[in-house]
Coordinates of N, CA and C in Angstrom, one line a residue:
A1 N -35.3 -7.4 -18.4 CA -36.8 -7.6 -18.2 C -37.7 -6.4 -18.6
Q2 N -38.4 -5.8 -19.6 CA -39.1 -4.8 -20.1 C -40.0 -4.8 -18.5
D3 N -40.7 -5.9 -17.7 CA -41.5 -5.0 -17.1 C -40.8 -5.1 -15.3
A4 N -39.4 -5.3 -15.6 CA -39.0 -5.7 -14.5 C -39.0 -4.0 -12.9
S5 N -38.7 -3.9 -11.8 CA -38.9 -2.8 -11.1 C -37.6 -2.2 -11.5
E6 N -37.9 -0.6 -11.2 CA -36.4 0.3 -11.7 C -35.1 -0.3 -10.7
Q7 N -35.7 -1.2 -9.6 CA -35.1 -1.5 -8.4 C -34.1 -2.9 -8.9
V8 N -34.5 -3.3 -9.5 CA -34.8 -4.6 -10.0 C -33.1 -5.1 -11.6
K9 N -34.0 -3.5 -12.3 CA -33.1 -3.0 -13.3 C -31.8 -2.2 -12.6
A10 N -31.7 -2.2 -12.1 CA -30.8 -0.7 -11.1 C -29.2 -1.5 -11.0
T11 N -30.1 -2.9 -9.8 CA -29.1 -4.3 -10.1 C -28.5 -5.3 -10.9
A12 N -29.2 -4.9 -11.4 CA -28.5 -6.2 -12.8 C -27.8 -5.6 -13.4
D13 N -28.4 -4.0 -14.0 CA -26.7 -2.9 -14.3 C -25.7 -3.0 -13.4
A14 N -25.7 -2.4 -12.4 CA -24.7 -2.7 -11.4 C -24.0 -4.1 -11.4
W15 N -24.7 -5.2 -11.6 CA -24.1 -6.3 -11.8 C -23.0 -6.5 -12.8
L16 N -23.5 -6.0 -13.6 CA -22.9 -6.3 -15.1 C -21.7 -5.3 -15.5
I17 N -21.7 -4.0 -14.5 CA -20.9 -3.4 -14.7 C -19.6 -4.1 -13.5
Q18 N -19.7 -5.2 -12.5 CA -18.8 -5.2 -11.6 C -18.1 -6.2 -12.6
L19 N -19.2 -7.1 -13.1 CA -18.6 -8.3 -13.7 C -17.8 -7.0 -14.7
Q20 N -18.0 -6.2 -15.6 CA -16.4 -5.7 -16.3 C -15.2 -5.4 -15.9
V21 N -15.8 -4.8 -14.3 CA -14.8 -4.6 -13.8 C -13.9 -6.0 -13.3
E22 N -14.4 -7.1 -12.6 CA -14.1 -8.2 -12.7 C -12.5 -8.8 -13.9
K23 N -13.2 -8.2 -15.0 CA -12.8 -9.2 -16.4 C -11.8 -8.3 -17.0
M24 N -11.4 -6.9 -16.8 CA -10.4 -6.1 -16.7 C -8.8 -6.7 -16.7
P25 N -8.0 -6.4 -17.7 CA -6.9 -6.8 -17.1 C -6.0 -6.3 -16.5
T26 N -4.8 -6.9 -15.4 CA -4.0 -5.8 -14.9 C -2.7 -5.6 -15.1
P27 N -2.2 -5.0 -15.1 CA -2.5 -3.2 -14.5 C -3.7 -2.6 -15.4
V28 N -4.9 -1.6 -15.1 CA -5.9 -1.5 -15.7 C -5.1 -0.4 -16.5
K29 N -5.9 -0.7 -17.8 CA -5.5 0.1 -18.8 C -6.5 1.5 -19.0
A30 N -5.7 2.4 -19.4 CA -6.7 4.0 -19.9 C -8.2 3.9 -20.6
A31 N -8.1 2.8 -21.1 CA -9.6 2.7 -22.1 C -10.4 1.8 -21.9
D32 N -10.3 0.7 -20.9 CA -10.6 0.2 -20.1 C -11.4 0.8 -19.1
L33 N -11.0 2.0 -18.4 CA -11.1 3.4 -16.9 C -12.0 4.2 -17.8
S34 N -11.9 4.5 -19.2 CA -13.0 5.2 -19.8 C -13.7 4.5 -20.2
K35 N -14.1 3.4 -20.3 CA -15.2 2.8 -20.2 C -16.0 3.0 -19.4
L36 N -15.4 2.4 -18.4 CA -16.1 2.2 -16.7 C -16.5 3.5 -16.3
E37 N -15.6 4.4 -16.2 CA -16.0 5.8 -16.5 C -17.7 6.1 -16.8
A38 N -17.6 6.1 -18.1 CA -18.8 6.4 -19.2 C -19.8 5.3 -18.6
D39 N -19.8 4.3 -18.6 CA -20.6 3.3 -18.0 C -21.5 3.3 -16.9
I40 N -20.8 3.9 -15.7 CA -20.5 4.6 -14.4 C -21.9 5.9 -14.4
A41 N -21.4 6.8 -15.3 CA -22.2 7.6 -15.9 C -23.6 8.1 -16.1
A42 N -23.3 6.7 -16.9 CA -24.4 6.5 -18.1 C -25.6 6.0 -17.1
F43 N -25.1 5.2 -15.7 CA -25.6 4.1 -14.5 C -26.3 5.3 -13.9
Q44 N -25.5 6.8 -13.3 CA -26.1 7.8 -12.4 C -26.7 8.4 -13.3
K45 N -27.1 8.6 -14.6 CA -28.2 9.0 -15.2 C -29.5 8.1 -15.2
Q46 N -29.1 6.9 -15.5 CA -30.6 6.3 -15.3 C -30.9 5.9 -14.5
F47 N -30.5 5.8 -13.6 CA -30.5 5.4 -12.0 C -29.8 6.8 -10.7
P48 N -30.4 7.9 -10.8 CA -29.6 8.7 -10.3 C -29.7 8.1 -8.5
G49 N -31.2 7.8 -8.0 CA -30.6 7.8 -6.1 C -30.2 6.1 -6.2
A50 N -30.0 5.4 -7.2 CA -29.6 4.1 -6.3 C -28.8 3.8 -5.7
P51 N -28.7 3.3 -4.6 CA -28.0 3.3 -4.1 C -26.8 1.7 -4.3
Q52 N -26.7 1.3 -5.9 CA -25.4 1.1 -6.0 C -24.7 1.5 -6.7
L53 N -25.4 2.8 -7.1 CA -24.6 4.1 -7.1 C -22.8 4.5 -6.4
A54 N -23.5 4.7 -5.5 CA -22.1 4.9 -4.6 C -20.6 3.9 -4.7
Q55 N -21.3 2.6 -4.5 CA -20.4 1.2 -4.9 C -19.6 1.0 -5.7
L56 N -20.6 1.9 -6.6 CA -19.8 1.9 -8.5 C -18.8 2.8 -8.5
Q57 N -18.9 3.9 -7.7 CA -18.6 4.8 -7.8 C -17.2 4.3 -7.0
L58 N -16.8 3.9 -5.7 CA -16.1 3.0 -5.0 C -15.1 2.4 -5.9
M59 N -15.5 1.4 -6.3 CA -14.8 0.7 -7.2 C -13.9 2.0 -8.0
Q60 N -14.6 2.7 -8.6 CA -13.9 3.4 -9.6 C -13.1 4.3 -9.1
A61 N -13.0 4.7 -8.1 CA -12.4 5.7 -7.2 C -10.8 4.9 -7.0
E62 N -11.2 3.4 -6.7 CA -10.0 2.3 -6.3 C -9.3 1.8 -7.6
M63 N -9.6 1.9 -8.4 CA -8.7 1.9 -10.3 C -8.6 3.1 -10.0
L64 N -8.7 4.2 -10.1 CA -8.3 5.7 -10.2 C -7.0 5.7 -9.3
Q65 N -7.6 5.2 -8.5 CA -6.5 5.1 -7.2 C -4.4 4.5 -7.4
K66 N -5.0 3.7 -8.6 CA -3.8 2.8 -8.8 C -2.8 3.3 -10.0
I67 N -4.0 4.2 -11.0 CA -3.4 4.8 -12.3 C -2.9 6.0 -11.5
D68 N -4.3 7.1 -11.1 CA -3.5 8.8 -11.0 C -4.3 8.8 -10.2
P69 N -3.8 8.5 -8.3 CA -4.6 8.8 -7.7 C -5.4 10.8 -7.6
A70 N -4.0 11.6 -8.2 CA -5.2 12.6 -8.3 C -6.0 12.8 -8.7
K71 N -6.7 12.3 -10.0 CA -7.4 12.0 -10.7 C -8.7 12.0 -9.9
A72 N -8.1 10.3 -8.7 CA -9.3 9.7 -7.8 C -10.1 10.7 -6.8
A73 N -8.9 11.4 -6.4 CA -8.7 12.7 -5.1 C -10.1 13.3 -5.2
P74 N -10.9 14.0 -6.1 CA -12.4 14.4 -5.8 C -13.1 13.3 -6.0
V75 N -12.9 12.1 -6.7 CA -14.2 10.8 -6.6 C -14.3 10.7 -4.8
W76 N -12.9 10.9 -4.3 CA -12.7 10.2 -2.8 C -13.5 10.6 -2.3
K77 N -13.5 12.4 -2.5 CA -14.1 13.1 -1.1 C -15.4 13.7 -1.2
S78 N -16.0 13.4 -3.0 CA -17.1 13.0 -2.7 C -18.4 12.1 -2.4
L79 N -17.3 10.9 -2.6 CA -18.1 9.7 -1.5 C -17.7 9.4 -0.2
A80 N -17.4 10.7 0.3 CA -16.7 10.6 1.9 C -18.1 11.3 2.4
A81 N -19.0 12.1 1.8 CA -19.8 13.1 1.9 C -21.2 11.7 1.4
D82 N -20.8 10.6 1.0 CA -22.1 10.1 0.7 C -22.7 9.5 2.1
K83 N -24.4 8.8 2.1 CA -25.6 8.9 3.0 C -24.9 7.7 3.7
N84 N -24.4 6.8 2.7 CA -24.0 5.4 3.5 C -22.5 5.8 3.9
P85 N -22.6 5.3 4.8 CA -21.9 5.0 6.2 C -20.5 4.3 5.7
M86 N -20.9 3.2 5.2 CA -19.7 2.3 5.0 C -18.6 2.9 3.7
V87 N -19.4 3.4 3.0 CA -18.7 3.8 1.8 C -18.2 5.4 2.1
A88 N -18.6 6.2 2.6 CA -18.2 7.1 3.4 C -17.0 7.2 4.0
G89 N -16.9 5.8 5.1 CA -16.0 5.4 6.3 C -14.3 4.9 4.7
E90 N -14.9 4.2 3.3 CA -14.1 3.8 3.4 C -13.5 5.3 2.3
A91 N -13.9 6.6 2.1 CA -13.4 6.7 1.5 C -12.5 8.0 2.0
E92 N -13.6 8.0 3.4 CA -12.3 8.5 4.5 C -11.6 8.3 4.7
Q93 N -11.1 6.7 4.8 CA -10.1 6.2 4.7 C -9.2 6.2 4.3
Q94 N -9.5 6.4 2.9 CA -8.5 5.9 1.9 C -7.9 8.2 1.3
L95 N -8.7 9.1 1.5 CA -8.2 10.4 1.8 C -7.3 10.3 2.9
A96 N -7.2 9.7 4.4 CA -6.5 9.8 4.8 C -5.1 9.4 5.1
I97 N -5.3 7.9 3.9 CA -4.3 7.1 3.7 C -3.5 8.1 2.5
N98 N -3.8 8.6 1.6 CA -3.7 10.0 0.6 C -2.7 10.9 1.3
K99 N -3.0 11.5 2.9 CA -2.9 12.4 3.1 C -1.7 12.1 3.7
M100 N -1.4 10.9 4.4 CA -0.2 10.0 5.3 C 0.9 9.7 4.2
S101 N 0.3 9.6 2.7 CA 1.8 8.8 1.7 C 2.5 10.4 1.7
K102 N 1.8 11.5 1.4 CA 2.7 12.2 1.0 C 3.4 13.1 2.3
Q103 N 3.5 12.6 3.6 CA 4.4 12.8 4.3 C 5.4 12.1 4.8
P104 N 6.9 12.8 5.1 CA 7.3 11.5 5.3 C 7.1 10.7 6.8
L105 N 7.8 9.6 6.8 CA 7.3 8.9 7.9 C 7.9 9.4 9.4
A106 N 7.5 10.1 10.0 CA 7.8 10.7 11.4 C 8.8 9.0 12.2
L107 N 9.0 8.1 12.1 CA 10.2 7.4 13.1 C 11.6 7.3 13.0
K108 N 11.6 7.6 14.6 CA 12.9 7.6 15.7 C 13.3 5.9 16.0
F109 N 14.1 5.3 15.7 CA 15.2 4.4 16.7 C 15.6 4.1 16.8
T110 N 16.5 3.2 17.6 CA 17.6 3.0 18.6 C 18.2 1.6 18.1
A111 N 18.8 1.8 17.3 CA 19.7 0.3 16.9 C 20.6 -0.4 17.3
V112 N 20.8 -1.0 17.5 CA 21.3 -1.7 18.5 C 22.7 -1.6 18.9
D113 N 23.9 -0.9 18.6 CA 24.5 -0.4 19.0 C 24.4 0.9 19.9
G114 N 23.0 1.5 19.8 CA 22.7 2.9 20.3 C 22.7 3.9 19.6
S115 N 22.9 3.3 18.6 CA 23.3 5.1 17.8 C 21.6 5.2 17.2
P116 N 21.5 6.7 17.4 CA 19.8 6.9 16.8 C 19.5 6.5 15.4
V117 N 18.4 6.0 15.1 CA 18.0 6.1 13.8 C 16.9 7.1 13.7
D118 N 16.8 8.1 12.7 CA 15.4 9.1 12.8 C 15.5 8.9 11.3
L119 N 13.9 8.5 10.5 CA 13.7 8.5 8.6 C 13.9 9.4 8.5
A120 N 13.7 11.0 9.7 CA 13.4 12.3 8.7 C 15.0 12.3 8.3
N121 N 16.4 12.1 8.5 CA 17.5 12.8 8.6 C 17.5 11.5 7.3
L122 N 16.8 10.4 6.8 CA 17.3 10.2 5.4 C 16.5 10.3 4.4
R123 N 15.4 11.8 4.7 CA 14.4 11.6 3.7 C 16.0 12.5 2.2
G124 N 14.4 12.2 1.2 CA 15.3 11.8 0.1 C 16.5 11.1 0.0
K125 N 16.9 10.6 0.4 CA 17.2 9.2 0.3 C 16.6 8.2 -0.3
V126 N 17.2 6.6 -1.1 CA 16.7 5.9 -0.8 C 17.1 4.8 0.0
V127 N 15.9 4.6 0.9 CA 16.3 3.4 1.8 C 16.1 2.1 1.9
L128 N 16.8 1.2 1.8 CA 16.4 -0.6 1.6 C 16.8 -0.8 3.3
V129 N 14.8 -1.2 3.3 CA 14.9 -1.6 4.4 C 14.4 -3.4 4.9
N130 N 15.7 -3.8 5.2 CA 15.7 -5.7 5.7 C 15.4 -6.0 6.3
F131 N 14.1 -7.1 6.6 CA 13.6 -7.8 7.8 C 14.3 -8.8 7.8
W132 N 14.8 -9.3 8.7 CA 16.2 -10.6 8.8 C 15.2 -11.1 10.0
A133 N 15.7 -12.5 10.2 CA 16.1 -12.9 11.4 C 17.5 -13.8 11.8
P134 N 18.2 -13.8 12.7 CA 18.7 -14.2 12.9 C 19.2 -15.8 12.7
W135 N 17.8 -16.7 12.8 CA 18.1 -18.1 11.7 C 17.9 -18.4 10.6
C136 N 17.9 -17.5 9.9 CA 17.5 -17.8 8.1 C 18.5 -16.9 7.4
Q137 N 18.3 -18.8 7.0 CA 19.7 -19.4 6.1 C 19.9 -18.2 5.1
P138 N 18.7 -17.6 4.0 CA 18.4 -16.7 2.8 C 19.0 -15.6 3.9
C139 N 18.4 -15.0 5.0 CA 19.0 -14.0 5.7 C 20.3 -13.8 5.8
K140 N 21.4 -14.5 6.2 CA 22.9 -14.5 6.5 C 23.5 -14.6 5.5
Q141 N 22.6 -15.1 4.1 CA 23.7 -15.4 2.9 C 22.7 -13.9 2.5
E142 N 22.8 -13.3 2.7 CA 22.7 -11.4 1.5 C 23.1 -10.9 2.7
I143 N 23.5 -11.0 4.4 CA 24.0 -9.9 4.7 C 25.4 -9.7 3.9
P144 N 26.4 -10.2 3.7 CA 27.3 -10.0 3.3 C 27.4 -8.7 2.2
E145 N 26.4 -8.7 1.1 CA 26.1 -7.8 0.1 C 25.1 -7.0 0.3
L146 N 24.6 -6.8 1.7 CA 24.2 -6.0 2.0 C 25.6 -4.7 2.4
V147 N 26.1 -5.1 3.6 CA 27.3 -4.8 3.9 C 28.1 -3.8 2.7
R148 N 28.3 -4.8 1.8 CA 29.0 -4.4 0.5 C 28.7 -2.8 0.3
L149 N 26.6 -3.2 0.0 CA 25.7 -2.5 -1.2 C 26.1 -1.2 0.2
Q150 N 25.7 -1.0 1.5 CA 25.7 0.0 2.3 C 27.0 0.9 2.1
H151 N 28.2 -0.1 1.8 CA 30.1 0.7 2.2 C 30.4 1.5 0.4
D152 N 29.5 0.9 -0.6 CA 30.2 0.6 -2.3 C 28.6 1.5 -2.6
A153 N 27.4 2.2 -2.0 CA 26.0 2.5 -2.8 C 26.7 3.7 -3.3
P154 N 26.3 4.6 -4.1 CA 25.9 5.9 -4.1 C 25.4 6.6 -3.3
A155 N 26.0 8.0 -3.0 CA 25.8 8.1 -1.1 C 24.7 8.8 -1.0
G156 N 23.3 8.4 -2.0 CA 22.1 8.5 -1.7 C 21.3 7.3 -1.5
L157 N 21.9 6.2 -0.9 CA 22.1 5.3 -0.8 C 21.8 4.9 0.3
S158 N 21.0 4.2 1.8 CA 21.2 3.7 3.2 C 20.6 2.5 3.4
V159 N 21.0 1.3 3.6 CA 20.5 0.4 4.1 C 20.1 0.5 6.0
I160 N 19.0 -0.5 6.2 CA 18.4 -0.4 7.8 C 18.0 -1.9 7.9
G161 N 18.6 -2.1 8.5 CA 18.0 -3.8 9.2 C 17.2 -4.0 10.2
I162 N 16.0 -4.6 10.1 CA 14.8 -4.5 10.9 C 15.1 -6.2 11.3
A163 N 15.8 -7.0 12.8 CA 15.6 -8.1 13.0 C 13.9 -8.1 14.0
V164 N 14.0 -9.7 13.3 CA 12.3 -9.6 13.3 C 12.8 -11.6 13.7
S165 N 12.2 -12.0 14.5 CA 11.9 -13.4 15.5 C 13.3 -14.4 16.0
Y166 N 13.3 -13.1 17.3 CA 14.8 -13.2 17.6 C 14.2 -14.1 19.1
R167 N 14.8 -15.0 19.5 CA 15.0 -15.4 21.3 C 14.8 -14.4 21.9
N168 N 16.6 -13.2 21.7 CA 16.3 -12.2 22.9 C 17.7 -10.9 21.9
P169 N 17.2 -9.8 22.7 CA 18.2 -8.6 22.2 C 19.4 -9.2 22.1
Q170 N 20.0 -9.4 22.8 CA 21.4 -10.0 23.5 C 21.6 -11.0 21.9
S171 N 21.2 -11.7 21.6 CA 21.0 -12.4 20.6 C 21.5 -11.9 20.0
V172 N 20.6 -10.7 19.2 CA 20.8 -10.2 18.3 C 22.0 -9.6 18.0
I173 N 22.1 -8.7 19.0 CA 23.3 -8.0 19.2 C 24.8 -8.8 19.1
D174 N 24.8 -9.8 19.7 CA 25.8 -10.9 19.1 C 26.0 -11.0 17.4
F175 N 25.1 -11.3 17.1 CA 25.1 -11.4 15.7 C 25.3 -10.8 14.7
V176 N 25.1 -9.6 15.0 CA 25.5 -8.1 14.4 C 26.9 -8.2 14.3
R177 N 27.8 -8.8 15.4 CA 29.2 -8.2 15.6 C 30.2 -9.0 15.0
R178 N 29.4 -10.4 15.0 CA 29.9 -11.2 14.3 C 29.9 -11.4 12.9
R179 N 28.6 -11.0 12.7 CA 28.4 -10.7 11.3 C 29.3 -9.4 10.7
H180 N 29.9 -8.1 11.3 CA 30.5 -7.3 10.9 C 29.4 -6.1 10.2
M181 N 28.1 -6.5 10.5 CA 26.8 -5.7 10.1 C 27.2 -4.2 10.7
D182 N 27.5 -3.4 9.9 CA 27.6 -1.8 10.5 C 27.3 -0.7 10.1
Y183 N 25.5 -1.6 9.3 CA 24.8 -0.6 9.2 C 23.4 -1.0 10.3
P184 N 22.7 0.4 10.3 CA 22.3 0.2 11.6 C 20.8 -0.4 11.7
I185 N 21.3 -1.9 12.4 CA 20.5 -2.9 13.0 C 19.0 -2.0 14.2
V186 N 17.8 -2.0 14.0 CA 17.2 -2.2 15.1 C 16.1 -3.2 14.7
L187 N 15.7 -3.5 16.2 CA 15.1 -4.5 17.3 C 13.9 -4.2 16.5
G188 N 13.0 -5.0 15.6 CA 11.4 -5.0 15.3 C 10.6 -5.9 16.4
S189 N 9.2 -6.2 16.8 CA 8.8 -6.4 17.6 C 7.7 -7.6 17.0

């Protein structure tokens, strides 16, 4: 409506943009993202101080993150400085996740056979991590294939099993011995 306040107009326009995002197909196409960016830029030009702007930019950054994290980084950095603590907090959290995802996991375990498992030593390899439980029938069925994969796979592949949902550690150790699971098995909690 022409006589509506700027605040009402900003809210209505922001809702329309949010509806546009909800109707976007998954995965998001570059053309849809370009239209969203143009709509948010137009919103920013028309309502420069609107509190909805940061929420729209947050949606934009989330979508960009899925398509092109490098392109999303400057948006996240800008949002991290937002005066809205919720928006700034979400952006800071995503920036921290992005930073962590570029670094190798520094995880060390001791396998049930006593051997050390250090993920840093597996850097550059494909690591298949299998979560399993001794009582799980499908898990039992896939064990021979995982053993074979560990032996027959190319040099760049390693298998690690993580036992979950077990009665006691000794039951896992006994199970591993009976099944000849010679790839590293660690106890999950």
